Amino acid sequence: MRLSVRLTLAMTVLVACTVAAIGVLAYYNIGRAAVPSGLTRLAYQAKARLGAYESVLRIIRNEVLSARLLPAHLGIVRSRLNGGTDPEVGLTEAQWRAHLAAAYAGNMQVKPGLLAYRLVGVANGGRALIAVDRHGPNRSIRTVPDAELPTLGDDETFRRAAELTGDEVYFSPIRIFWAPSGTDAAASSSPRFTAAAPVRDSSGAVFAVLMITYDLRPVFERIRDVLDNDTDVYFVEADGGYMMNYMDGRIVSAEPERRWQDDFPQLAAALGDKPGAAAVFSRPDGERVAAAIVMAPLSNGIRTAVIETEPLERIMAPATALRTPGLIVGLAAVLGAVLLSALLSRSIASPIMQLTRAVAAFSRTGRLVMPAGLRGESRILADAFAETVAKIDEANAALRSKSELLDKTIASMADAVAVLDAEGKRVFANPTCVALFGVAEDIGSERWKRKYKRFLADGVTPMPDYDSPAARARRGESFDNVELGIRHGDDPVVQLAASARRMENPDGSFAGAVIVYRNLTAFKESERQLRQAQKMQAIGQLTGGVAHDLNNILTVITGGIEMLADGVSDRPALRDVATMVDQAVTRASDLTHGLLSFSRKQPLQPRSIDVNALMLDTVKLLRPTLGAGIEIDVEPSPDLRPALADPSQLGSALINLAINARDAMKGNGKLLLETGNVDLDQAYAAQHDEVSAGRYVMLAVSDTGCGIPAAIRDRVFEPFFTTKPVGEGTGLGLSMVYGFVKQSGGHIELYSEEGHGTTIRLYLPYAVASLDTGLDSAAPPLAQGGRESVLVVEDDALVRSYVMTHLKALGYTAHSAASAAEAMSMVYDDVEFDLLFTDVMLAGGMNGPQLAEELRKYKPGLKVLFTSGYTENAMLHHGRLGPAVQLLPKPYRRADLARMLRRVLDAEADVPAK
């Protein structure tokens, strides 16, 4: 067989085999990886949507149970049972109803998701006693007039709720509300449901049903924003009914009479007894669909599932996109190889051998002797080669010196330089380039791709070959600072910025390209370290954070549980208190239980550490970090116990809290770090499921910043929740601190006043010594009362009621005021009292210290006891109180209240605060 034929066949077979192998392997590998990855992604998204729905159920359940504790409910019951007037406080039923309607409206004002409150009586055929909704002008909140109060005796939600026992809450089915025609359909559809629970009288009989309607539209909008996915979503019951459909970016009506098992039999078969499954199947119209389902029992008592579907075509898009171009390129390459090899082999097969021998002799001897008898192109090629050799010899001497200088310059460059010819082959690579990518001849080959991996700027996503700098340069593109990552084997990813310039021949045709790679690894590492605290975890958003009045609720709980020790068998009033405490415990347990479910997988190395030493070492790092405008005060406690925690994680948590405090103070203010020994007794632990009684080490961080608004105070520990502008925070800082403390077996508390500052306390477990006896079971000191008169000023109604109850139990005569203005008016009316007990922070423009200073103008010898959610050191260092004042920190037990009252009342004289 002639050389020309062999050359033609060899080139054709080689090109055909190579193209076919690459196309088949690429299509098979991409298709095999795309389907499992797509199904896993759908399952994660369905789980996130189900978690978001569960968080709403928990919030509205807690809302119903907490609203049911409002004292006005019992006031209406007493008024109804006593001829229309409450014998305990002298208020009529109408007055109690007005108070309760105002409380409902106030709660709806700060919680836009609440659409309506309705208190429906049981004895009057289901007629509503009170109704507050958003049907006022421009959807304002209004109290429904008595003439318009509806009768709900036949309403399913009312009837089911009236039959509940204990702390059960009934959730109605989800209903879609459609706004009048003419509005945008996606914006006018509003899914909502109603949660209801019975309100009982003192005997335990159901007096009324409290019904709260909640708007679910923000939940689905948040799902869409967070997940950024346009797939179809179906909320269904485990038994088969549809609850809610989310399709084509909008909410559509569900079809409860249909069963999802009939529409998705493949999912039902794959699910079995498992909580989730995924499958690929064909619709009746022939469309291939990928679907995933996640199922779990929710707070509404319904085992609920979320189904997400996505066209399989979208998942297989990478493989499909590769198939057609691969076939076209393969056919073109094979045809081109056949034609080119046939033409070239015939014309050059014979002369090429003669020219090859002549060139080989030239390489051995240095003398060029061209063969005789060459004609046509071969003769021209031979003459051109001979002329070229002569010119090269003449130019070599001149170019050698310049070449040596250029080689030294490029070889010494810190940047990697690669030169490509017109065919895309690398014809030059400086030492830096070889160190990064290996030898130039191997770059881009299959062997090179097995050793080296290219990534996009994130360092994780593989970079397609088509978008690589070399491929773009081969296409003649010029570009600057295209970021990518390169990894050799198991080495760390090297971050690079590539710039390329096109080279042209004298006639303007493409001659090649020069690519310069700049190493950005050090720069990227510095940037990564600055954001490391915000990117350590990537978890789904779970339930809401601690409510803004957590300290006040804990205060009620700690006091109420002590009152139960006095006995409840023969005292109806104490039974009511026991019910209130039980509901508060349930609410706190639900909140903390939801928070404990996230971020518990970080590896910790706990050991016995000196928190004082760690705090002082961290302050050295904080001073240059926070800036000259932040004044840092440190209050290490003497004889501080050792704590059991991971020192590196604790240091990171302290830095995180300090940076948050700096942002809240906008670079100017006071930061206080303090430590202390804290003993949490059995009574406190019994009301906090996540806390064990015993000894703890407390680390507190207080600032004088802007404080946290009440509307978002209960969300600060939520993952991904942040008030910072886009791009300046991910919302993971406080979530990581919370998760670390919880995983370490500790406790965290937050207290904040808008416009004044914030205190965050970390309670870390004590590193128990072998001979430590512990104080878990130590009984609290006995509460000692008195006969004096006390004026209580507290703007929180629940706390104010709690304090009044304890003062009366201790034997004191108590007067209460909800604001400084009300307290002043009582003084003007000559109300006599021996001691002022006031919160430091009060609503209405005048705080506790200002009130005390004003009252001393009328009562110079007035004795004052302050209370606050801040620590005492925080109040002193932030300039809130003078050093001679008496402060009772929240939360406190009845014994603490009694002890502080006697300390202040038994003192010789009170010194006015300056």
Short mmCIF file of C-alpha atoms in Angstrom, two decimals, residues 470-838:
data_model
loop_
_atom_site.label_atom_id
_atom_site.label_comp_id
_atom_site.label_asym_id
_atom_site.label_seq_id
_atom_site.Cartn_x
_atom_site.Cartn_y
_atom_site.Cartn_z
CA ALA A 470 -6.46 29.13 26.64
CA ALA A 471 -9.61 28.25 24.67
CA ARG A 472 -10.67 31.89 24.52
CA ALA A 473 -7.20 32.93 23.42
CA ARG A 474 -7.24 30.27 20.69
CA ARG A 475 -10.46 31.85 19.40
CA GLY A 476 -8.64 35.17 19.05
CA GLU A 477 -10.22 36.90 22.08
CA SER A 478 -8.39 39.53 24.09
CA PHE A 479 -9.41 39.88 27.74
CA ASP A 480 -8.20 41.09 31.14
CA ASN A 481 -8.28 39.63 34.66
CA VAL A 482 -10.39 36.52 34.07
CA GLU A 483 -10.30 34.74 37.44
CA LEU A 484 -9.91 30.97 37.71
CA GLY A 485 -8.49 28.33 40.02
CA ILE A 486 -6.02 25.54 39.23
CA ARG A 487 -5.31 22.49 41.37
CA HIS A 488 -2.55 19.93 40.86
CA GLY A 489 -3.55 16.58 42.33
CA ASP A 490 -4.51 17.02 45.98
CA ASP A 491 -2.66 20.34 46.37
CA PRO A 492 -4.64 23.43 47.44
CA VAL A 493 -6.35 25.46 44.72
CA VAL A 494 -4.20 28.27 43.30
CA GLN A 495 -6.24 31.38 42.44
CA LEU A 496 -5.18 33.10 39.20
CA ALA A 497 -6.15 36.11 37.08
CA ALA A 498 -5.53 35.58 33.35
CA SER A 499 -5.08 38.28 30.70
CA ALA A 500 -4.53 37.57 26.99
CA ARG A 501 -3.64 39.52 23.88
CA ARG A 502 -4.10 38.45 20.28
CA MET A 503 -1.04 38.31 17.99
CA GLU A 504 -1.46 38.98 14.28
CA ASN A 505 0.51 38.29 11.15
CA PRO A 506 1.54 41.20 8.93
CA ASP A 507 -1.56 40.60 6.83
CA GLY A 508 -3.82 40.88 9.88
CA SER A 509 -4.56 37.16 10.20
CA PHE A 510 -4.45 35.39 13.55
CA ALA A 511 -0.94 34.35 14.50
CA GLY A 512 -1.40 33.24 18.09
CA ALA A 513 -1.81 34.72 21.54
CA VAL A 514 0.08 35.59 24.70
CA ILE A 515 -1.50 34.67 28.04
CA VAL A 516 -0.27 36.09 31.37
CA TYR A 517 -1.42 34.44 34.62
CA ARG A 518 -1.10 36.42 37.87
CA ASN A 519 -1.15 34.49 41.15
CA LEU A 520 -3.96 35.85 43.38
CA THR A 521 -3.80 33.12 46.02
CA ALA A 522 -2.35 35.33 48.76
CA PHE A 523 -4.85 38.09 47.99
CA LYS A 524 -7.78 35.65 47.92
CA GLU A 525 -6.62 34.08 51.17
CA SER A 526 -6.63 37.48 52.88
CA GLU A 527 -10.09 38.15 51.50
CA ARG A 528 -11.27 34.73 52.64
CA GLN A 529 -9.97 35.27 56.16
CA LEU A 530 -11.94 38.51 56.43
CA ARG A 531 -15.18 36.66 55.61
CA GLN A 532 -14.39 33.30 57.19
CA ALA A 533 -16.65 33.88 60.20
CA GLN A 534 -19.62 34.52 57.88
CA LYS A 535 -19.06 31.53 55.60
CA MET A 536 -18.29 28.65 57.99
CA GLN A 537 -21.77 27.14 57.74
CA ALA A 538 -24.37 26.99 55.00
CA ILE A 539 -27.55 25.73 56.58
CA GLY A 540 -31.29 26.24 55.73
CA GLN A 541 -33.18 28.87 57.50
CA LEU A 542 -35.05 27.36 60.43
CA THR A 543 -37.54 28.66 62.98
CA GLY A 544 -37.56 32.21 64.41
CA GLY A 545 -35.13 33.25 67.15
CA VAL A 546 -35.69 34.10 70.75
CA ALA A 547 -38.64 36.50 71.26
CA HIS A 548 -37.84 40.12 72.14
CA ASP A 549 -39.33 39.75 75.62
CA LEU A 550 -37.41 36.58 76.60
CA ASN A 551 -36.01 38.06 79.81
CA ASN A 552 -39.48 39.16 80.92
CA ILE A 553 -40.99 35.72 80.17
CA LEU A 554 -38.17 34.01 82.09
CA THR A 555 -38.80 36.35 85.01
CA VAL A 556 -42.45 35.28 85.11
CA ILE A 557 -41.50 31.62 84.83
CA THR A 558 -38.89 31.69 87.62
CA GLY A 559 -41.36 33.41 89.95
CA GLY A 560 -44.38 31.34 89.01
CA ILE A 561 -42.66 28.00 89.63
CA GLU A 562 -41.79 29.09 93.15
CA MET A 563 -45.40 29.96 93.85
CA LEU A 564 -46.35 26.39 92.91
CA ALA A 565 -44.26 25.19 95.87
CA ASP A 566 -46.78 26.85 98.23
CA GLY A 567 -49.46 24.39 97.06
CA VAL A 568 -52.30 24.61 94.60
CA SER A 569 -54.78 22.07 95.90
CA ASP A 570 -57.11 24.46 97.80
CA ARG A 571 -56.35 27.88 96.30
CA PRO A 572 -57.98 28.65 92.94
CA ALA A 573 -55.89 31.80 92.45
CA LEU A 574 -52.70 29.76 92.56
CA ARG A 575 -54.18 27.29 90.07
CA ASP A 576 -54.52 30.20 87.63
CA VAL A 577 -50.89 31.14 88.29
CA ALA A 578 -49.84 27.52 87.72
CA THR A 579 -51.65 27.52 84.38
CA MET A 580 -49.87 30.74 83.38
CA VAL A 581 -46.47 29.31 84.34
CA ASP A 582 -47.16 26.07 82.49
CA GLN A 583 -48.04 27.93 79.29
CA ALA A 584 -44.90 30.08 79.62
CA VAL A 585 -42.76 26.96 80.07
CA THR A 586 -44.32 25.38 76.98
CA ARG A 587 -43.68 28.49 74.94
CA ALA A 588 -40.02 28.74 76.03
CA SER A 589 -39.52 25.02 75.42
CA ASP A 590 -40.92 25.23 71.87
CA LEU A 591 -38.72 28.20 71.04
CA THR A 592 -35.50 26.71 72.40
CA HIS A 593 -36.24 23.25 70.95
CA GLY A 594 -36.44 24.69 67.44
CA LEU A 595 -33.19 26.60 67.88
CA LEU A 596 -31.30 23.57 69.23
CA SER A 597 -31.89 21.67 65.97
CA PHE A 598 -29.39 23.55 63.83
CA SER A 599 -25.53 23.77 63.63
CA ARG A 600 -24.69 20.86 65.96
CA LYS A 601 -22.08 19.14 63.74
CA GLN A 602 -18.95 21.26 64.10
CA PRO A 603 -16.00 19.31 65.58
CA LEU A 604 -15.11 20.69 69.02
CA GLN A 605 -12.11 20.04 71.26
CA PRO A 606 -13.34 21.13 74.68
CA ARG A 607 -10.90 21.42 77.55
CA SER A 608 -10.53 23.27 80.81
CA ILE A 609 -9.67 26.92 80.02
CA ASP A 610 -9.14 30.19 81.86
CA VAL A 611 -11.80 32.47 80.35
CA ASN A 612 -10.21 35.58 81.92
CA ALA A 613 -6.88 34.90 80.21
CA LEU A 614 -8.57 34.12 76.89
CA MET A 615 -10.63 37.32 77.13
CA LEU A 616 -7.55 39.46 77.88
CA ASP A 617 -5.61 37.88 74.99
CA THR A 618 -8.52 38.47 72.63
CA VAL A 619 -8.78 42.14 73.69
CA LYS A 620 -5.21 42.64 72.47
CA LEU A 621 -6.38 41.58 69.01
CA LEU A 622 -9.59 43.59 69.22
CA ARG A 623 -8.04 46.99 69.97
CA PRO A 624 -6.44 47.47 66.52
CA THR A 625 -9.34 45.68 64.83
CA LEU A 626 -12.19 47.74 66.27
CA GLY A 627 -10.48 51.10 65.78
CA ALA A 628 -9.64 54.05 67.97
CA GLY A 629 -13.28 55.13 68.25
CA ILE A 630 -14.23 52.08 70.34
CA GLU A 631 -13.38 52.26 74.06
CA ILE A 632 -12.90 48.75 75.46
CA ASP A 633 -13.44 48.09 79.18
CA VAL A 634 -12.67 44.74 80.76
CA GLU A 635 -14.08 43.44 84.05
CA PRO A 636 -12.50 40.01 84.76
CA SER A 637 -13.99 38.33 87.78
CA PRO A 638 -11.50 37.33 90.50
CA ASP A 639 -11.40 33.64 91.41
CA LEU A 640 -13.15 32.75 88.15
CA ARG A 641 -13.85 29.06 87.73
CA PRO A 642 -12.35 27.17 84.76
CA ALA A 643 -14.76 26.59 81.88
CA LEU A 644 -15.14 23.49 79.70
CA ALA A 645 -15.10 24.69 76.05
CA ASP A 646 -13.08 24.78 72.84
CA PRO A 647 -10.74 27.80 73.28
CA SER A 648 -10.41 28.55 69.57
CA GLN A 649 -14.18 28.48 69.04
CA LEU A 650 -14.73 30.63 72.14
CA GLY A 651 -12.18 33.15 70.88
CA SER A 652 -13.90 33.29 67.50
CA ALA A 653 -17.27 33.77 69.19
CA LEU A 654 -15.92 36.65 71.29
CA ILE A 655 -14.41 38.35 68.23
CA ASN A 656 -17.68 37.86 66.34
CA LEU A 657 -19.69 39.51 69.11
CA ALA A 658 -17.20 42.39 69.36
CA ILE A 659 -17.32 43.07 65.61
CA ASN A 660 -21.13 43.03 65.69
CA ALA A 661 -20.99 45.49 68.58
CA ARG A 662 -18.62 47.73 66.62
CA ASP A 663 -21.03 47.77 63.66
CA ALA A 664 -23.94 48.57 65.98
CA MET A 665 -21.96 51.50 67.46
CA LYS A 666 -20.87 52.67 63.98
CA GLY A 667 -17.23 52.80 65.08
CA ASN A 668 -17.73 54.97 68.18
CA GLY A 669 -18.83 53.88 71.66
CA LYS A 670 -18.02 51.72 74.66
CA LEU A 671 -17.55 47.95 74.64
CA LEU A 672 -17.62 46.11 77.98
CA LEU A 673 -16.34 42.55 78.40
CA GLU A 674 -16.93 40.90 81.78
CA THR A 675 -16.88 37.48 83.36
CA GLY A 676 -18.45 35.94 86.44
CA ASN A 677 -19.41 32.75 88.25
CA VAL A 678 -23.10 31.84 87.98
CA ASP A 679 -25.06 29.08 89.77
CA LEU A 680 -28.26 28.04 88.01
CA ASP A 681 -30.47 26.20 90.47
CA GLN A 682 -32.96 23.40 89.88
CA ALA A 683 -35.91 25.80 89.73
CA TYR A 684 -34.31 27.73 86.86
CA ALA A 685 -33.27 24.54 85.05
CA ALA A 686 -36.76 23.07 85.35
CA GLN A 687 -38.10 25.92 83.25
CA HIS A 688 -35.37 25.73 80.58
CA ASP A 689 -35.20 22.40 78.81
CA GLU A 690 -31.78 23.16 77.38
CA VAL A 691 -30.18 24.09 80.73
CA SER A 692 -28.89 21.74 83.43
CA ALA A 693 -28.69 22.96 87.00
CA GLY A 694 -25.17 23.54 88.22
CA ARG A 695 -22.22 25.88 88.04
CA TYR A 696 -21.44 27.98 84.98
CA VAL A 697 -18.91 30.55 83.83
CA MET A 698 -20.57 33.67 82.40
CA LEU A 699 -18.97 35.82 79.67
CA ALA A 700 -20.92 39.01 78.83
CA VAL A 701 -20.40 41.43 75.91
CA SER A 702 -22.19 44.81 76.22
CA ASP A 703 -22.21 47.78 73.85
CA THR A 704 -23.65 51.29 73.69
CA GLY A 705 -24.83 50.89 70.10
CA CYS A 706 -28.15 51.44 68.42
CA GLY A 707 -29.77 48.38 70.02
CA ILE A 708 -31.96 45.84 68.28
CA PRO A 709 -35.50 46.91 67.25
CA ALA A 710 -38.21 44.98 68.98
CA ALA A 711 -39.70 43.92 65.64
CA ILE A 712 -36.59 41.85 64.74
CA ARG A 713 -35.15 41.09 68.18
CA ASP A 714 -36.52 37.56 68.11
CA ARG A 715 -34.79 36.79 64.77
CA VAL A 716 -31.17 37.77 65.48
CA PHE A 717 -30.06 34.14 66.00
CA GLU A 718 -31.69 32.93 62.78
CA PRO A 719 -29.21 31.66 60.16
CA PHE A 720 -28.87 34.02 57.20
CA PHE A 721 -30.88 36.80 58.85
CA THR A 722 -29.04 40.13 58.71
CA THR A 723 -29.88 43.81 58.79
CA LYS A 724 -26.73 44.81 56.94
CA PRO A 725 -26.79 45.95 53.29
CA VAL A 726 -26.48 43.37 50.53
CA GLY A 727 -22.92 42.13 50.24
CA GLU A 728 -21.82 43.19 53.74
CA GLY A 729 -23.00 40.22 55.73
CA THR A 730 -24.45 36.76 55.45
CA GLY A 731 -26.27 36.65 58.78
CA LEU A 732 -24.27 33.69 60.10
CA GLY A 733 -22.26 35.43 62.84
CA LEU A 734 -24.70 35.22 65.75
CA SER A 735 -25.97 31.85 64.48
CA MET A 736 -22.48 30.37 64.81
CA VAL A 737 -22.06 31.82 68.31
CA TYR A 738 -25.44 30.37 69.28
CA GLY A 739 -24.64 26.95 67.84
CA PHE A 740 -21.21 26.83 69.51
CA VAL A 741 -22.62 27.67 72.94
CA LYS A 742 -25.43 25.13 72.61
CA GLN A 743 -23.13 22.38 71.38
CA SER A 744 -20.77 23.10 74.29
CA GLY A 745 -23.63 22.43 76.71
CA GLY A 746 -24.00 26.09 77.63
CA HIS A 747 -26.66 28.80 77.53
CA ILE A 748 -26.99 32.19 75.78
CA GLU A 749 -29.12 35.23 76.66
CA LEU A 750 -29.69 38.53 74.83
CA TYR A 751 -31.04 41.79 76.24
CA SER A 752 -31.38 44.95 74.17
CA GLU A 753 -33.04 48.35 74.30
CA GLU A 754 -33.47 50.18 71.00
CA GLY A 755 -31.35 53.33 70.97
CA HIS A 756 -29.35 52.33 74.06
CA GLY A 757 -27.37 49.16 73.45
CA THR A 758 -27.22 45.38 73.72
CA THR A 759 -25.90 42.78 76.18
CA ILE A 760 -25.23 39.15 75.20
CA ARG A 761 -24.37 36.64 77.93
CA LEU A 762 -22.66 33.31 77.26
CA TYR A 763 -23.00 30.65 79.99
CA LEU A 764 -20.30 27.99 79.60
CA PRO A 765 -20.25 24.75 81.64
CA TYR A 766 -17.90 24.62 84.58
CA ALA A 767 -14.93 22.27 84.23
CA VAL A 768 -15.83 20.01 87.16
CA ALA A 769 -12.95 18.98 89.44
CA SER A 770 -12.81 15.49 90.86
CA LEU A 771 -13.73 16.63 94.39
CA ASP A 772 -16.34 19.22 93.38
CA THR A 773 -19.58 18.73 95.30
CA GLY A 774 -21.77 21.01 93.16
CA LEU A 775 -24.65 23.25 94.15
CA ASP A 776 -27.34 21.91 91.88
CA SER A 777 -29.68 20.88 94.59
CA ALA A 778 -29.09 23.85 96.87
CA ALA A 779 -32.39 25.31 97.97
CA PRO A 780 -32.96 29.01 97.26
CA PRO A 781 -32.89 31.33 100.29
CA LEU A 782 -36.22 31.94 102.01
CA ALA A 783 -38.02 35.06 100.87
CA GLN A 784 -38.41 37.67 103.63
CA GLY A 785 -41.22 40.17 103.16
CA GLY A 786 -42.36 43.35 104.86
CA ARG A 787 -45.22 45.75 105.44
CA GLU A 788 -43.94 48.79 103.55
CA SER A 789 -45.52 50.33 100.44
CA VAL A 790 -43.86 49.95 97.01
CA LEU A 791 -44.50 51.83 93.74
CA VAL A 792 -43.80 49.52 90.76
CA VAL A 793 -43.04 51.20 87.38
CA GLU A 794 -42.79 48.61 84.55
CA ASP A 795 -43.92 49.07 80.92
CA ASP A 796 -44.33 45.32 80.29
CA ALA A 797 -47.80 44.28 81.45
CA LEU A 798 -46.88 40.61 82.04
CA VAL A 799 -43.86 41.48 84.21
CA ARG A 800 -45.80 44.21 86.03
CA SER A 801 -48.56 41.72 86.91
CA TYR A 802 -45.97 39.19 88.07
CA VAL A 803 -44.19 41.71 90.35
CA MET A 804 -47.47 42.89 91.86
CA THR A 805 -48.43 39.29 92.68
CA HIS A 806 -45.13 38.61 94.46
CA LEU A 807 -45.15 41.89 96.39
CA LYS A 808 -48.59 41.13 97.75
CA ALA A 809 -47.50 37.58 98.64
CA LEU A 810 -44.53 39.04 100.54
CA GLY A 811 -46.85 41.30 102.55
CA TYR A 812 -46.06 44.63 100.86
CA THR A 813 -48.63 47.20 99.79
CA ALA A 814 -48.07 47.64 96.05
CA HIS A 815 -49.04 50.32 93.51
CA SER A 816 -48.32 49.91 89.79
CA ALA A 817 -47.69 52.29 86.90
CA ALA A 818 -47.05 51.48 83.24
CA SER A 819 -44.94 54.57 82.50
CA ALA A 820 -43.04 57.40 84.16
CA ALA A 821 -45.86 59.82 83.38
CA GLU A 822 -48.40 57.61 85.16
CA ALA A 823 -46.08 57.32 88.18
CA MET A 824 -45.72 61.11 88.32
CA SER A 825 -49.49 61.52 88.26
CA MET A 826 -49.81 59.13 91.20
CA VAL A 827 -47.34 61.25 93.15
CA TYR A 828 -49.36 64.35 92.34
CA ASP A 829 -52.43 62.51 93.72
CA ASP A 830 -50.57 61.98 97.04
CA VAL A 831 -50.19 58.21 96.71
CA GLU A 832 -47.95 57.17 99.61
CA PHE A 833 -45.10 54.70 99.10
CA ASP A 834 -41.77 53.90 100.79
CA LEU A 835 -39.76 52.59 97.83
CA LEU A 836 -39.68 53.08 94.05
CA PHE A 837 -39.09 49.82 92.09
CA THR A 838 -38.57 50.77 88.41
#
